[in-house]
PDB file of C-alpha atoms in Angstrom:
ATOM      1  CA  UNK F  15     -78.581 -84.480-101.268  1.00 53.00           C
ATOM      2  CA  UNK F  16     -77.434 -87.386 -99.114  1.00 51.00           C
ATOM      3  CA  UNK F  17     -81.009 -88.677 -99.354  1.00 50.00           C
ATOM      4  CA  UNK F  18     -80.557 -88.347-103.014  1.00 49.00           C
ATOM      5  CA  UNK F  19     -77.755 -90.426-103.444  1.00 47.00           C
ATOM      6  CA  UNK F  20     -79.049 -93.263-100.823  1.00 48.00           C
ATOM      7  CA  UNK F  21     -81.958 -93.541-102.712  1.00 46.00           C
ATOM      8  CA  UNK F  22     -80.226 -93.699-105.807  1.00 47.00           C
ATOM      9  CA  UNK F  23     -77.894 -96.356-104.533  1.00 47.00           C
ATOM     10  CA  UNK F  24     -80.784 -98.346-103.036  1.00 48.00           C
ATOM     11  CA  UNK F  25     -82.378 -98.122-106.665  1.00 45.00           C
ATOM     12  CA  UNK F  26     -79.127 -99.490-108.178  1.00 46.00           C
ATOM     13  CA  UNK F  27     -78.936-102.470-105.557  1.00 50.00           C
ATOM     14  CA  UNK F  28     -82.396-103.244-105.821  1.00 47.00           C
ATOM     15  CA  UNK F  29     -82.047-103.381-109.809  1.00 46.00           C
ATOM     16  CA  UNK F  30     -78.860-105.160-109.483  1.00 46.00           C
ATOM     17  CA  UNK F  31     -80.553-107.706-106.960  1.00 48.00           C
ATOM     18  CA  UNK F  32     -83.505-108.568-109.711  1.00 45.00           C
ATOM     19  CA  UNK F  33     -81.237-109.131-112.358  1.00 48.00           C
ATOM     20  CA  UNK F  34     -79.234-111.547-110.563  1.00 50.00           C
ATOM     21  CA  UNK F  35     -82.114-113.396-109.431  1.00 53.00           C
ATOM     22  CA  UNK F  36     -83.477-113.839-113.033  1.00 59.00           C
ATOM     23  CA  UNK F  37     -80.193-116.012-114.042  1.00 59.00           C
ATOM     24  CA  UNK F  38     -80.581-119.067-114.908  1.00 64.00           C
ATOM     25  CA  UNK F  39     -78.023-122.183-113.588  1.00 62.00           C
ATOM     26  CA  UNK F  40     -75.738-121.466-116.465  1.00 65.00           C
ATOM     27  CA  UNK F  41     -75.390-118.152-115.754  1.00 71.00           C
ATOM     28  CA  UNK F  42     -74.655-118.204-112.366  1.00 82.00           C
ATOM     29  CA  UNK F  43     -71.231-117.986-110.788  1.00 89.00           C
ATOM     30  CA  UNK F  44     -69.795-121.980-109.452  1.00 90.00           C
ATOM     31  CA  UNK F  45     -68.480-122.330-106.104  1.00 92.00           C
ATOM     32  CA  UNK F  46     -66.393-125.372-105.857  1.00 93.00           C
ATOM     33  CA  UNK F  47     -65.417-126.604-102.197  1.00 95.00           C
ATOM     34  CA  UNK F  48     -61.561-127.217-101.421  1.00 95.00           C
ATOM     35  CA  UNK F  49     -62.719-130.846 -99.848  1.00 95.00           C
ATOM     36  CA  UNK F  50     -64.485-131.808-103.397  1.00 95.00           C
ATOM     37  CA  UNK F  51     -61.021-131.202-105.274  1.00 95.00           C
ATOM     38  CA  UNK F  52     -59.088-133.907-106.395  1.00 97.00           C
ATOM     39  CA  UNK F  53     -55.710-134.473-104.851  1.00 97.00           C
ATOM     40  CA  UNK F  54     -52.963-137.279-105.703  1.00 97.00           C
ATOM     41  CA  UNK F  55     -49.334-137.845-105.378  1.00 98.00           C
ATOM     42  CA  UNK F  56     -46.892-136.531-108.096  1.00 97.00           C
ATOM     43  CA  UNK F  57     -46.161-138.438-110.400  1.00 97.00           C
ATOM     44  CA  UNK F  58     -42.502-139.997-110.213  1.00 97.00           C
ATOM     45  CA  UNK F  59     -41.508-139.430-113.946  1.00 97.00           C
ATOM     46  CA  UNK F  60     -42.087-135.724-113.435  1.00 98.00           C
ATOM     47  CA  UNK F  61     -41.553-135.173-109.891  1.00 98.00           C
ATOM     48  CA  UNK F  62     -38.453-135.820-107.479  1.00 98.00           C
ATOM     49  CA  UNK F  63     -39.387-136.082-103.981  1.00 98.00           C
ATOM     50  CA  UNK F  64     -42.959-136.049-102.074  1.00 98.00           C
ATOM     51  CA  UNK F  65     -45.145-133.892-104.053  1.00 98.00           C
ATOM     52  CA  UNK F  66     -48.929-133.506-103.697  1.00 98.00           C
ATOM     53  CA  UNK F  67     -51.259-131.975-106.207  1.00 98.00           C
ATOM     54  CA  UNK F  68     -54.622-130.562-105.798  1.00 98.00           C
ATOM     55  CA  UNK F  69     -56.738-130.009-109.226  1.00 97.00           C
ATOM     56  CA  UNK F  70     -58.484-126.901-108.121  1.00 97.00           C
ATOM     57  CA  UNK F  71     -59.813-126.063-111.809  1.00 96.00           C
ATOM     58  CA  UNK F  72     -59.523-126.988-115.616  1.00 95.00           C
ATOM     59  CA  UNK F  73     -60.298-124.959-118.802  1.00 94.00           C
ATOM     60  CA  UNK F  74     -63.867-124.058-119.730  1.00 93.00           C
ATOM     61  CA  UNK F  75     -65.807-121.379-122.059  1.00 91.00           C
ATOM     62  CA  UNK F  76     -65.041-118.826-119.505  1.00 90.00           C
ATOM     63  CA  UNK F  77     -61.396-119.299-119.222  1.00 93.00           C
ATOM     64  CA  UNK F  78     -58.052-120.642-120.850  1.00 95.00           C
ATOM     65  CA  UNK F  79     -56.102-121.519-117.685  1.00 96.00           C
ATOM     66  CA  UNK F  80     -55.616-124.244-115.254  1.00 97.00           C
ATOM     67  CA  UNK F  81     -55.491-123.888-111.418  1.00 97.00           C
ATOM     68  CA  UNK F  82     -53.376-126.234-109.048  1.00 98.00           C
ATOM     69  CA  UNK F  83     -52.247-126.255-105.648  1.00 98.00           C
ATOM     70  CA  UNK F  84     -48.725-127.928-105.495  1.00 98.00           C
ATOM     71  CA  UNK F  85     -47.431-129.101-102.220  1.00 98.00           C
ATOM     72  CA  UNK F  86     -43.636-129.841-101.823  1.00 98.00           C
ATOM     73  CA  UNK F  87     -41.606-131.767 -99.069  1.00 98.00           C
ATOM     74  CA  UNK F  88     -38.313-130.448 -98.571  1.00 98.00           C
ATOM     75  CA  UNK F  89     -36.221-131.653-101.085  1.00 97.00           C
ATOM     76  CA  UNK F  90     -38.879-132.149-103.609  1.00 98.00           C
ATOM     77  CA  UNK F  91     -39.228-130.449-106.957  1.00 98.00           C
ATOM     78  CA  UNK F  92     -40.632-130.839-110.349  1.00 98.00           C
ATOM     79  CA  UNK F  93     -38.600-132.236-113.442  1.00 98.00           C
ATOM     80  CA  UNK F  94     -37.746-129.513-116.133  1.00 98.00           C
ATOM     81  CA  UNK F  95     -40.667-128.271-118.505  1.00 98.00           C
ATOM     82  CA  UNK F  96     -41.883-125.390-120.463  1.00 98.00           C
ATOM     83  CA  UNK F  97     -45.499-124.037-121.025  1.00 98.00           C
ATOM     84  CA  UNK F  98     -46.759-123.005-124.545  1.00 97.00           C
ATOM     85  CA  UNK F  99     -49.407-120.348-122.788  1.00 97.00           C
ATOM     86  CA  UNK F 100     -46.841-119.246-119.840  1.00 97.00           C
ATOM     87  CA  UNK F 101     -47.349-119.968-116.046  1.00 98.00           C
ATOM     88  CA  UNK F 102     -47.994-117.962-112.720  1.00 98.00           C
ATOM     89  CA  UNK F 103     -47.069-119.093-109.189  1.00 98.00           C
ATOM     90  CA  UNK F 104     -48.428-118.036-106.253  1.00 98.00           C
ATOM     91  CA  UNK F 105     -46.392-118.729-102.936  1.00 98.00           C
ATOM     92  CA  UNK F 106     -48.863-119.931-100.464  1.00 98.00           C
ATOM     93  CA  UNK F 107     -46.682-121.573 -97.725  1.00 98.00           C
ATOM     94  CA  UNK F 108     -42.916-121.627 -97.271  1.00 98.00           C
ATOM     95  CA  UNK F 109     -40.551-121.166-100.034  1.00 97.00           C
ATOM     96  CA  UNK F 110     -40.359-121.994-103.454  1.00 98.00           C
ATOM     97  CA  UNK F 111     -37.210-122.354-105.535  1.00 98.00           C
ATOM     98  CA  UNK F 112     -37.368-121.686-109.275  1.00 97.00           C
ATOM     99  CA  UNK F 113     -34.258-121.964-111.797  1.00 97.00           C
ATOM    100  CA  UNK F 114     -34.065-121.791-115.360  1.00 96.00           C
ATOM    101  CA  UNK F 115     -31.681-123.359-117.738  1.00 93.00           C
ATOM    102  CA  UNK F 116     -29.789-120.308-117.953  1.00 89.00           C
ATOM    103  CA  UNK F 117     -28.497-121.284-114.304  1.00 90.00           C
ATOM    104  CA  UNK F 118     -30.665-118.427-112.269  1.00 94.00           C
ATOM    105  CA  UNK F 119     -32.410-119.799-109.522  1.00 97.00           C
ATOM    106  CA  UNK F 120     -34.485-117.689-107.087  1.00 97.00           C
ATOM    107  CA  UNK F 121     -36.449-117.938-103.996  1.00 98.00           C
ATOM    108  CA  UNK F 122     -39.952-116.712-103.615  1.00 98.00           C
ATOM    109  CA  UNK F 123     -41.561-116.729-100.294  1.00 97.00           C
ATOM    110  CA  UNK F 124     -45.103-116.834 -99.336  1.00 97.00           C
ATOM    111  CA  UNK F 125     -47.255-113.903-101.106  1.00 98.00           C
ATOM    112  CA  UNK F 126     -44.549-113.686-103.603  1.00 98.00           C
ATOM    113  CA  UNK F 127     -45.654-114.157-107.547  1.00 98.00           C
ATOM    114  CA  UNK F 128     -43.544-116.004-110.040  1.00 98.00           C
ATOM    115  CA  UNK F 129     -44.122-115.229-113.783  1.00 97.00           C
ATOM    116  CA  UNK F 130     -43.027-118.136-116.181  1.00 96.00           C
ATOM    117  CA  UNK F 131     -42.829-116.690-119.778  1.00 96.00           C
ATOM    118  CA  UNK F 132     -44.015-118.726-122.606  1.00 97.00           C
ATOM    119  CA  UNK F 133     -41.174-121.592-123.942  1.00 96.00           C
ATOM    120  CA  UNK F 134     -38.878-120.919-120.892  1.00 97.00           C
ATOM    121  CA  UNK F 135     -37.333-124.161-119.694  1.00 97.00           C
ATOM    122  CA  UNK F 136     -37.641-124.247-115.759  1.00 97.00           C
ATOM    123  CA  UNK F 137     -38.259-126.141-112.633  1.00 98.00           C
ATOM    124  CA  UNK F 138     -39.781-125.155-109.472  1.00 97.00           C
ATOM    125  CA  UNK F 139     -40.138-127.071-105.642  1.00 98.00           C
ATOM    126  CA  UNK F 140     -39.182-126.361-102.503  1.00 98.00           C
ATOM    127  CA  UNK F 141     -35.619-125.999-100.848  1.00 95.00           C
ATOM    128  CA  UNK F 142     -33.803-128.732 -98.778  1.00 95.00           C
ATOM    129  CA  UNK F 143     -35.074-127.640 -95.586  1.00 95.00           C
ATOM    130  CA  UNK F 144     -38.912-126.601 -95.393  1.00 96.00           C
ATOM    131  CA  UNK F 145     -41.942-127.308 -97.586  1.00 97.00           C
ATOM    132  CA  UNK F 146     -43.238-125.126-100.204  1.00 98.00           C
ATOM    133  CA  UNK F 147     -46.425-124.517-101.627  1.00 98.00           C
ATOM    134  CA  UNK F 148     -47.863-122.636-104.251  1.00 98.00           C
ATOM    135  CA  UNK F 149     -50.666-122.333-106.610  1.00 98.00           C
ATOM    136  CA  UNK F 150     -49.986-122.810-110.183  1.00 98.00           C
ATOM    137  CA  UNK F 151     -52.057-120.939-112.934  1.00 98.00           C
ATOM    138  CA  UNK F 152     -51.172-122.411-116.258  1.00 97.00           C
ATOM    139  CA  UNK F 153     -52.348-120.886-120.037  1.00 95.00           C
ATOM    140  CA  UNK F 154     -53.553-123.679-122.134  1.00 95.00           C
ATOM    141  CA  UNK F 155     -52.916-123.535-126.116  1.00 95.00           C
ATOM    142  CA  UNK F 156     -54.094-125.856-128.510  1.00 93.00           C
ATOM    143  CA  UNK F 157     -55.414-128.074-125.277  1.00 92.00           C
ATOM    144  CA  UNK F 158     -51.613-128.173-123.982  1.00 95.00           C
ATOM    145  CA  UNK F 159     -50.188-126.843-120.772  1.00 96.00           C
ATOM    146  CA  UNK F 160     -47.177-128.156-120.089  1.00 97.00           C
ATOM    147  CA  UNK F 161     -44.507-129.948-122.125  1.00 98.00           C
ATOM    148  CA  UNK F 162     -42.375-132.407-119.225  1.00 98.00           C
ATOM    149  CA  UNK F 163     -38.615-132.732-120.161  1.00 98.00           C
ATOM    150  CA  UNK F 164     -35.595-134.665-118.503  1.00 98.00           C
ATOM    151  CA  UNK F 165     -35.565-134.770-114.438  1.00 98.00           C
ATOM    152  CA  UNK F 166     -33.387-132.111-112.552  1.00 96.00           C
ATOM    153  CA  UNK F 167     -30.791-134.297-111.067  1.00 95.00           C
ATOM    154  CA  UNK F 168     -29.924-134.233-107.045  1.00 96.00           C
ATOM    155  CA  UNK F 169     -26.638-132.729-108.338  1.00 96.00           C
ATOM    156  CA  UNK F 170     -27.771-129.966-110.465  1.00 95.00           C
ATOM    157  CA  UNK F 171     -30.591-129.152-107.577  1.00 97.00           C
ATOM    158  CA  UNK F 172     -28.308-129.147-105.112  1.00 95.00           C
ATOM    159  CA  UNK F 173     -26.260-126.612-106.629  1.00 95.00           C
ATOM    160  CA  UNK F 174     -29.185-124.341-107.472  1.00 96.00           C
ATOM    161  CA  UNK F 175     -30.306-124.186-103.931  1.00 95.00           C
ATOM    162  CA  UNK F 176     -26.893-123.401-103.078  1.00 94.00           C
ATOM    163  CA  UNK F 177     -26.480-120.907-105.484  1.00 92.00           C
ATOM    164  CA  UNK F 178     -29.803-118.854-104.575  1.00 93.00           C
ATOM    165  CA  UNK F 179     -29.057-119.201-101.115  1.00 83.00           C
TER     166      UNK F 179
END
């Protein structure tokens, strides 16, 4: 019986190999090397402190989300904002603080996932003493993925960080 199973798996594998070898360039998976991704300094109109953003991918015919790696230096954070199609943040280094207009601030650590629902006014960034890095997966609706609002003041930020601890 083991020979029959192995031969069937082998045939299945061969079939997969043959079918993938006939794919044209438009059907193949696409690999983008990190060193080829575009990075830029976070715009001072929507970020406080030093922030580096790396654009990982945009929307296309296969996905309606964008992806970006956002690196916050200690004390750096985004302005208040909302998303018309939501956002998911995956913390990959340090800690990310995230707060909502209702005054709830949470601390997410490496490996934690933050879900930002549609239309919820929020901000996110690093704490006061260590860097924080997240991958942002942001839904797109009608060509828009974020609405930027006013900047989070130093007083609001310091209070939020204190309350979260």
